[in-house]
PDB file of C-alpha atoms in Angstrom:
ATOM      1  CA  UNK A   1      52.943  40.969  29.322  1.00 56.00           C
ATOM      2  CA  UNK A   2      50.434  40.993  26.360  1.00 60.00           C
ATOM      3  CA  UNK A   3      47.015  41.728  26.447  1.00 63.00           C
ATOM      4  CA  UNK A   4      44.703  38.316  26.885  1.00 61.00           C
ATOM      5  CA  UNK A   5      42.607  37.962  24.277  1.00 64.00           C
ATOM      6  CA  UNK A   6      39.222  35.872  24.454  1.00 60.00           C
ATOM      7  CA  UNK A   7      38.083  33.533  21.424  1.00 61.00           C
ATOM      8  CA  UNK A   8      35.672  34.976  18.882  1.00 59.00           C
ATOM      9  CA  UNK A   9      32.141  34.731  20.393  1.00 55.00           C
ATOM     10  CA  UNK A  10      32.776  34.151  23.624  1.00 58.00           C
ATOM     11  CA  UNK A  11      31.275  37.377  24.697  1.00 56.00           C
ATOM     12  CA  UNK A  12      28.225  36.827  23.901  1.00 54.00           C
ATOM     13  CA  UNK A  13      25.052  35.809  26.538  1.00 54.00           C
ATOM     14  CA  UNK A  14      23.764  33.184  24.369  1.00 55.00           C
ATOM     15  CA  UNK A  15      22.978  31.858  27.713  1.00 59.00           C
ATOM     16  CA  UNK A  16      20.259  34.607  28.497  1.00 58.00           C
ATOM     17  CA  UNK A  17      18.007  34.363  25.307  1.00 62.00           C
ATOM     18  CA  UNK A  18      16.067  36.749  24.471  1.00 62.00           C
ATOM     19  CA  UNK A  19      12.539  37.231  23.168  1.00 60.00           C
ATOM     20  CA  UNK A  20      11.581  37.170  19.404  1.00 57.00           C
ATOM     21  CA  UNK A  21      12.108  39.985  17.530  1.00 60.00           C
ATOM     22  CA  UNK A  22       8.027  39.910  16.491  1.00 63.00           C
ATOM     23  CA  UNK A  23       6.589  39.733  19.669  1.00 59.00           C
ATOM     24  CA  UNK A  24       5.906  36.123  21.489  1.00 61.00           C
ATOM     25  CA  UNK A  25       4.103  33.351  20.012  1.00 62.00           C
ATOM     26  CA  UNK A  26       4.262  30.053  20.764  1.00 64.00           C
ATOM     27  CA  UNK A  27       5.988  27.610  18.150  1.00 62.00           C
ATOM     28  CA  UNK A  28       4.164  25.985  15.480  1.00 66.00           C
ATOM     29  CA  UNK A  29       3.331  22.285  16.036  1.00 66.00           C
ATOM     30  CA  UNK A  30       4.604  20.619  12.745  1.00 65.00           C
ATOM     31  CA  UNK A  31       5.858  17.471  13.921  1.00 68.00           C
ATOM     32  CA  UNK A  32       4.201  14.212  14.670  1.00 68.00           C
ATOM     33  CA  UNK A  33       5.659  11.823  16.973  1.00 72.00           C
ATOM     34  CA  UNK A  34       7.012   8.665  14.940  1.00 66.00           C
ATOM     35  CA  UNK A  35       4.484   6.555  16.322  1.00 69.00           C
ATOM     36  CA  UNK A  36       1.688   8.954  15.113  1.00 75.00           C
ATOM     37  CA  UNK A  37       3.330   9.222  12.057  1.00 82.00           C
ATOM     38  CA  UNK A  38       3.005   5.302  11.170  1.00 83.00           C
ATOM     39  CA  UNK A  39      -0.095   4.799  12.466  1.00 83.00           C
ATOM     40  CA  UNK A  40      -1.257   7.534  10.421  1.00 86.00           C
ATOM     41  CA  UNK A  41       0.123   6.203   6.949  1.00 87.00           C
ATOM     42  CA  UNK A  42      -0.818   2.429   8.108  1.00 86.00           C
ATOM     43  CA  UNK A  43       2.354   1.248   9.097  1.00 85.00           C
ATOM     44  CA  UNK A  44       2.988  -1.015  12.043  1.00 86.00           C
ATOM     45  CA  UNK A  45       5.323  -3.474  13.825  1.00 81.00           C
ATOM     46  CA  UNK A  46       4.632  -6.686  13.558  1.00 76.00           C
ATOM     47  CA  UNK A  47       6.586 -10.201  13.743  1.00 77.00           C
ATOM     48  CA  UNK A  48       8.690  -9.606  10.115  1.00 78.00           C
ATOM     49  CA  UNK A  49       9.434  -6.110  10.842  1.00 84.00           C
ATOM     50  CA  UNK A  50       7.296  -2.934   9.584  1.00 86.00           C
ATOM     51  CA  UNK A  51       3.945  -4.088   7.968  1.00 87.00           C
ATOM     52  CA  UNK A  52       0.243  -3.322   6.330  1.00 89.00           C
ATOM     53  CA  UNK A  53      -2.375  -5.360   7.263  1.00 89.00           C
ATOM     54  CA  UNK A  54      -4.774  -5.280   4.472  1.00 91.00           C
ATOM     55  CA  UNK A  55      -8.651  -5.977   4.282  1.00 90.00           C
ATOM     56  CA  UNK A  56     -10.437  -6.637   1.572  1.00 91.00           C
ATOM     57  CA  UNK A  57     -13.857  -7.263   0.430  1.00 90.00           C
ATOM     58  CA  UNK A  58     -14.374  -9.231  -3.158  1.00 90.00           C
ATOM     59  CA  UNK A  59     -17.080 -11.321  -4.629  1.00 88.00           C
ATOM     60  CA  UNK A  60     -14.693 -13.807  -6.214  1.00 87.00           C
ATOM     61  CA  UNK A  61     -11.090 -13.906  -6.941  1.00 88.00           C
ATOM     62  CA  UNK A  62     -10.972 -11.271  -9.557  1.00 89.00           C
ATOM     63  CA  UNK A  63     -12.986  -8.496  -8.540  1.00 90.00           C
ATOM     64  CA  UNK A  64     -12.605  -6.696  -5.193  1.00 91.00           C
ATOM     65  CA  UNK A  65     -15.414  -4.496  -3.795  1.00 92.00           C
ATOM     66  CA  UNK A  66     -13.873  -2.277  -0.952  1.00 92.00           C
ATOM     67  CA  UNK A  67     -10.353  -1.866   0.847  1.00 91.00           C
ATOM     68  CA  UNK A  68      -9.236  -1.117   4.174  1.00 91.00           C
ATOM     69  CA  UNK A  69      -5.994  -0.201   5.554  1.00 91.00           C
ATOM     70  CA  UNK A  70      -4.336  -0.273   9.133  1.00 90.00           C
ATOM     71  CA  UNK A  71      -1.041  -0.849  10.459  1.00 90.00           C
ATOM     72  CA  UNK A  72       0.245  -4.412  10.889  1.00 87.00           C
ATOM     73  CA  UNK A  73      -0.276  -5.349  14.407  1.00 87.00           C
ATOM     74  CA  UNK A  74      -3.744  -4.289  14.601  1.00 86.00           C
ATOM     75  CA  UNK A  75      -6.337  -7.259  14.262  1.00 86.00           C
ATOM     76  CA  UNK A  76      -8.835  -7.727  11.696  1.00 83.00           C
ATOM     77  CA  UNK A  77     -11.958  -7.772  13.157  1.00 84.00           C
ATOM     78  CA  UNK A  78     -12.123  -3.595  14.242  1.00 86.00           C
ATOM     79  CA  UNK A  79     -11.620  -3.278  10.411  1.00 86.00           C
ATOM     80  CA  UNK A  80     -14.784  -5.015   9.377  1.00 86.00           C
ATOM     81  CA  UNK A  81     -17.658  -2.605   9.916  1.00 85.00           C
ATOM     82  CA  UNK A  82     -15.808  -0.001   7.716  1.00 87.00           C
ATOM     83  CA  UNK A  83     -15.307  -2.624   5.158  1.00 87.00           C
ATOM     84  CA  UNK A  84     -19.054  -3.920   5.609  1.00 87.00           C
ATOM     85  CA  UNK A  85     -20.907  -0.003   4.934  1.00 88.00           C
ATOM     86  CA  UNK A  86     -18.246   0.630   2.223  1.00 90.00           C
ATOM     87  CA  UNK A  87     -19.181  -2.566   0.465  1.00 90.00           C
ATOM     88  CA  UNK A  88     -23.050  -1.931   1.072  1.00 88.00           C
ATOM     89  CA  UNK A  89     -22.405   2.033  -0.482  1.00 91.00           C
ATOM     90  CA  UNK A  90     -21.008  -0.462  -3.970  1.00 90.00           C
ATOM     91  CA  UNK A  91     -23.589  -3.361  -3.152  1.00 89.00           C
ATOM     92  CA  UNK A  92     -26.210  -2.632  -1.746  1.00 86.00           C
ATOM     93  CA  UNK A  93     -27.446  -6.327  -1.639  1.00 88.00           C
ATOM     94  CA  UNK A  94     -25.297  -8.612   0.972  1.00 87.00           C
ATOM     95  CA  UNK A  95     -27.005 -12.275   1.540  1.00 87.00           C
ATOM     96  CA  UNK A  96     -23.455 -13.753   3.361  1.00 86.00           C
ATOM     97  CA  UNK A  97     -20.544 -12.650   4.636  1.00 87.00           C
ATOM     98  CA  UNK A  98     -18.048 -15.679   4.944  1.00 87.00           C
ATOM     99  CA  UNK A  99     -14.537 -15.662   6.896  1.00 84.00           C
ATOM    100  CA  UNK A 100     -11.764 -17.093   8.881  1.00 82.00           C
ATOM    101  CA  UNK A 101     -11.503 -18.063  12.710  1.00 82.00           C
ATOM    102  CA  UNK A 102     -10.496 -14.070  13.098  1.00 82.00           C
ATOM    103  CA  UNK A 103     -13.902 -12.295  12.382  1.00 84.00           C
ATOM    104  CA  UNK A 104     -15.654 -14.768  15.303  1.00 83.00           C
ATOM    105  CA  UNK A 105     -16.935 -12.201  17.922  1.00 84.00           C
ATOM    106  CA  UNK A 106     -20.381 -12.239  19.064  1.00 85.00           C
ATOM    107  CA  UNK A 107     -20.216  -8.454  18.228  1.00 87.00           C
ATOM    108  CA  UNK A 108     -19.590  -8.845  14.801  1.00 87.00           C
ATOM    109  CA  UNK A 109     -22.361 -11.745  14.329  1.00 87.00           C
ATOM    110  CA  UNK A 110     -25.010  -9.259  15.566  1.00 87.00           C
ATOM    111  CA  UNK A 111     -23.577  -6.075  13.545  1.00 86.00           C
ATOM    112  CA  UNK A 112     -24.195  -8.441  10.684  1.00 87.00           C
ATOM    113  CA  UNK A 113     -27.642  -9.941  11.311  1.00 88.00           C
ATOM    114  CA  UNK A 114     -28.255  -6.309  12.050  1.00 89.00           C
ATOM    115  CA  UNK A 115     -27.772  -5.103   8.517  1.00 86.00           C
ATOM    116  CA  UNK A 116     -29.835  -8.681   7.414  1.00 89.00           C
ATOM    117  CA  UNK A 117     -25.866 -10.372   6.583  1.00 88.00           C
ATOM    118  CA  UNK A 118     -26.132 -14.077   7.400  1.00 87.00           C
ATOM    119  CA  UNK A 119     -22.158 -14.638   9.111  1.00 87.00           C
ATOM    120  CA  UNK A 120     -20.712 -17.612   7.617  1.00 85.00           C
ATOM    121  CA  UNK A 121     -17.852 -17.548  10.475  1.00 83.00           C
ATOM    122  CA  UNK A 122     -15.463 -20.494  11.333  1.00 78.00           C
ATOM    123  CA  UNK A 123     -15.950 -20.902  14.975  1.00 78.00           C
ATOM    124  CA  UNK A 124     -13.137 -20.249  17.143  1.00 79.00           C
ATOM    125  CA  UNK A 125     -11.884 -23.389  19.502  1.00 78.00           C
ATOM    126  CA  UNK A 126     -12.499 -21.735  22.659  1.00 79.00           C
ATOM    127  CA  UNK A 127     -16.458 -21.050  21.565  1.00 77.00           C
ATOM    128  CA  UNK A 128     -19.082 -22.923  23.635  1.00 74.00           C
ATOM    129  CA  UNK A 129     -22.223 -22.252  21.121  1.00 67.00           C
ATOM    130  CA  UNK A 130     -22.865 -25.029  19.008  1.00 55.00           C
ATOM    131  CA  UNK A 131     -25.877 -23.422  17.702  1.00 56.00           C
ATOM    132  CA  UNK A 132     -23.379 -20.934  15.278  1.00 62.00           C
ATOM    133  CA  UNK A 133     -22.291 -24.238  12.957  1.00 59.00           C
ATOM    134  CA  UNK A 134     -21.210 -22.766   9.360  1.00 64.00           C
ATOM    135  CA  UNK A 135     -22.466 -24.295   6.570  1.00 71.00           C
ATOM    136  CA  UNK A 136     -20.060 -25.915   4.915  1.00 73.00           C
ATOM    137  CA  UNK A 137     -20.508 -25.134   1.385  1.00 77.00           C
ATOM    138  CA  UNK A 138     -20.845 -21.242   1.937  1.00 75.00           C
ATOM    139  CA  UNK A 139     -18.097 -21.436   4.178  1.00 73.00           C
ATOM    140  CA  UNK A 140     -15.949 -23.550   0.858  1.00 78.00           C
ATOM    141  CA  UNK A 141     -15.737 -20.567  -1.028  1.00 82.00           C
ATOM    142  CA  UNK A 142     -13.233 -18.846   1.270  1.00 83.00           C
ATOM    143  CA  UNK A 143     -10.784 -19.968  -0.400  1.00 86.00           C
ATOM    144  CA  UNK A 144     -11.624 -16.860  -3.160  1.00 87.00           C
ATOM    145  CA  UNK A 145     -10.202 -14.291  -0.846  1.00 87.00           C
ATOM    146  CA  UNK A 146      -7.357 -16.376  -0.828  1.00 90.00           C
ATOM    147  CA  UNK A 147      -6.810 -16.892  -4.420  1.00 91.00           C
ATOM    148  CA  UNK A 148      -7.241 -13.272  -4.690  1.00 92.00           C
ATOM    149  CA  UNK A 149      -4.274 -12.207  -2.047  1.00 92.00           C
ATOM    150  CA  UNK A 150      -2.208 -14.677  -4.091  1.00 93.00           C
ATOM    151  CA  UNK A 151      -2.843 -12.555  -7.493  1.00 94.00           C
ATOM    152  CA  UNK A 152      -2.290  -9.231  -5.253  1.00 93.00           C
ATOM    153  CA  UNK A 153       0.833 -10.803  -4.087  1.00 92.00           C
ATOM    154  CA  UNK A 154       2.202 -11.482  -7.631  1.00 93.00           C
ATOM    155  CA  UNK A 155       2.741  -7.707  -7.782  1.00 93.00           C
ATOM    156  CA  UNK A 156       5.992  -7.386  -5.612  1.00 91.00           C
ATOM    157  CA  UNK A 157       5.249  -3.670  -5.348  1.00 90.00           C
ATOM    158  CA  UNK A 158       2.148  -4.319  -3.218  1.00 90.00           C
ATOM    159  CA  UNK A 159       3.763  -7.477  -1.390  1.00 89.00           C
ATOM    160  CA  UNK A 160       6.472  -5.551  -0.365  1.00 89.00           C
ATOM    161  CA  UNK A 161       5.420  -2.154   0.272  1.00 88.00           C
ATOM    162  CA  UNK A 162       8.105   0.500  -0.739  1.00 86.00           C
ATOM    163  CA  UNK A 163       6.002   3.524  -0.301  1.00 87.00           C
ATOM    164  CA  UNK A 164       5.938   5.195   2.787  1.00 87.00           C
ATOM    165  CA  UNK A 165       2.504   7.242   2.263  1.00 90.00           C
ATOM    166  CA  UNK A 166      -0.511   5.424   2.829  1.00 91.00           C
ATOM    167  CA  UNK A 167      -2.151   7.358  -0.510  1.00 92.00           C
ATOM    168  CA  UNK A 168       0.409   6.045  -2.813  1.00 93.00           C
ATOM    169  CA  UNK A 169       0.171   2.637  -1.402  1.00 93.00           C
ATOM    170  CA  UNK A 170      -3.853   2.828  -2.003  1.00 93.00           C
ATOM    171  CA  UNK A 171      -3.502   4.252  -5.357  1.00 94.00           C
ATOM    172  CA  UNK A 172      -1.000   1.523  -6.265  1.00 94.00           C
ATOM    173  CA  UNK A 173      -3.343  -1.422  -4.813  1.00 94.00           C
ATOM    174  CA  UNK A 174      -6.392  -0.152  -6.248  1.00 94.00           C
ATOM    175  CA  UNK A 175      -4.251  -0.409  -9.998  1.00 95.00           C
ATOM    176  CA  UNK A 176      -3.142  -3.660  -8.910  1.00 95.00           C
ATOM    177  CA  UNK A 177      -6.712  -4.533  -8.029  1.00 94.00           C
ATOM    178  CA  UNK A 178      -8.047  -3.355 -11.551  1.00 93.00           C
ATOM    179  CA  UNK A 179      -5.446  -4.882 -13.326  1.00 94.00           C
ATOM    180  CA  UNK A 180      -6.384  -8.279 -11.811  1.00 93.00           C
ATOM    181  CA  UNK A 181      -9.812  -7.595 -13.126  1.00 91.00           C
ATOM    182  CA  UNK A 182      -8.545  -6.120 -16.604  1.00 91.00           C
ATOM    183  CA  UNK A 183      -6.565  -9.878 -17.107  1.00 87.00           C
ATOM    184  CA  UNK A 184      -9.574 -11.879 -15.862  1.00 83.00           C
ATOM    185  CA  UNK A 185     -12.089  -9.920 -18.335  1.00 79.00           C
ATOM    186  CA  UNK A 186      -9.605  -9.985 -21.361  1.00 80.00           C
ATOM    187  CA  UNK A 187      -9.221 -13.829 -20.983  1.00 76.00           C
ATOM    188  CA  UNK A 188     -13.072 -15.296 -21.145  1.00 65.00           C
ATOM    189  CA  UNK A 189     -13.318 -16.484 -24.155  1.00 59.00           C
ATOM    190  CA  UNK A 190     -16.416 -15.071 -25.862  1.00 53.00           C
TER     191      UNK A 190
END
């Protein structure tokens, strides 16, 4: 009869840990949960997969004043205020604001008469007040904010979004946002 021998290890009470060899201290928090971790660097679920939802304020298709970032599922209108005192740090002078069916809240219309902004909103469908009619030829020039997120979008860098961390993203659309303005200036003719 031969002597039964156990497998390497197996004696050990790796069951029974024991304390840390420096005393006890709790561990060090270094991870975010994944959620956290998007939200943080503005990225968010929406219909086409993992998005940015980008705001921006400009004065006509070339030149943007002021940026915001959030994830993709978030709506627009929380965004605005933010927008609104970094574009009054740049310009101090605001007469209008204009935008799209999005920015109507009754919340927003007074945090902009408030700062002396006249809100040149599309009414929503589902809005009863008749008395908050655009003007029509303020409300026409729109259509800048569009042409402007149709330069942006020529860059497939920004339309796409490869970067993970909100900072490069924002570095790379403020260069993209100067280089709009950079071809616009170079092409008056003097």
């Amino acid at each position: 009869a031969g002597l039964r021998r156990r497998p390497a290890g197996t004696r050990r009470f790796d069951d029974h840990p024991r304390p840390p060899t420096f005393g006890r201290r709790p561990p060090k928090k270094t991870h975010r949960s994944a959620k956290t971790s998007q939200a943080c660097q503005a990225l968010g679920r929406s219909r086409g997969g993992l998005s940015t939802k980008i705001l921006a304020t400009v004065t006509d298709e070339n030149t943007v004043i002021a940026l915001a970032l959030a994830p993709g599922q978030t709506h627009d209108t929380p965004l605005l205020p933010s927008a609104l005192a970094a574009t009054r740090k740049r310009v101090p002078v605001i007469h209008e604001l204009v935008g799209d069916k999005g920015f109507d809240s009754d919340d927003l219309r007074r945090a902009c008469l408030r700062r002396g902004i006249m809100p040149q909103l599309a009414s929503r469908s589902n809005r009863d007040d008749a008395d908050l009619a655009t003007y029509p030829d303020a409300y026409c020039t729109r259509n800048r904010i569009e042409r402007f997120f149709a330069k942006l979008k020529q860059f497939r860098r920004i339309a796409t979004r490869y970067d993970k961390l909100k900072t490069t993203f924002t570095g790379l659309l403020q260069l993209a946002c100067g280089w709009i303005r950079f071809r616009h200036r170079n092409t008056i003719k003097r």
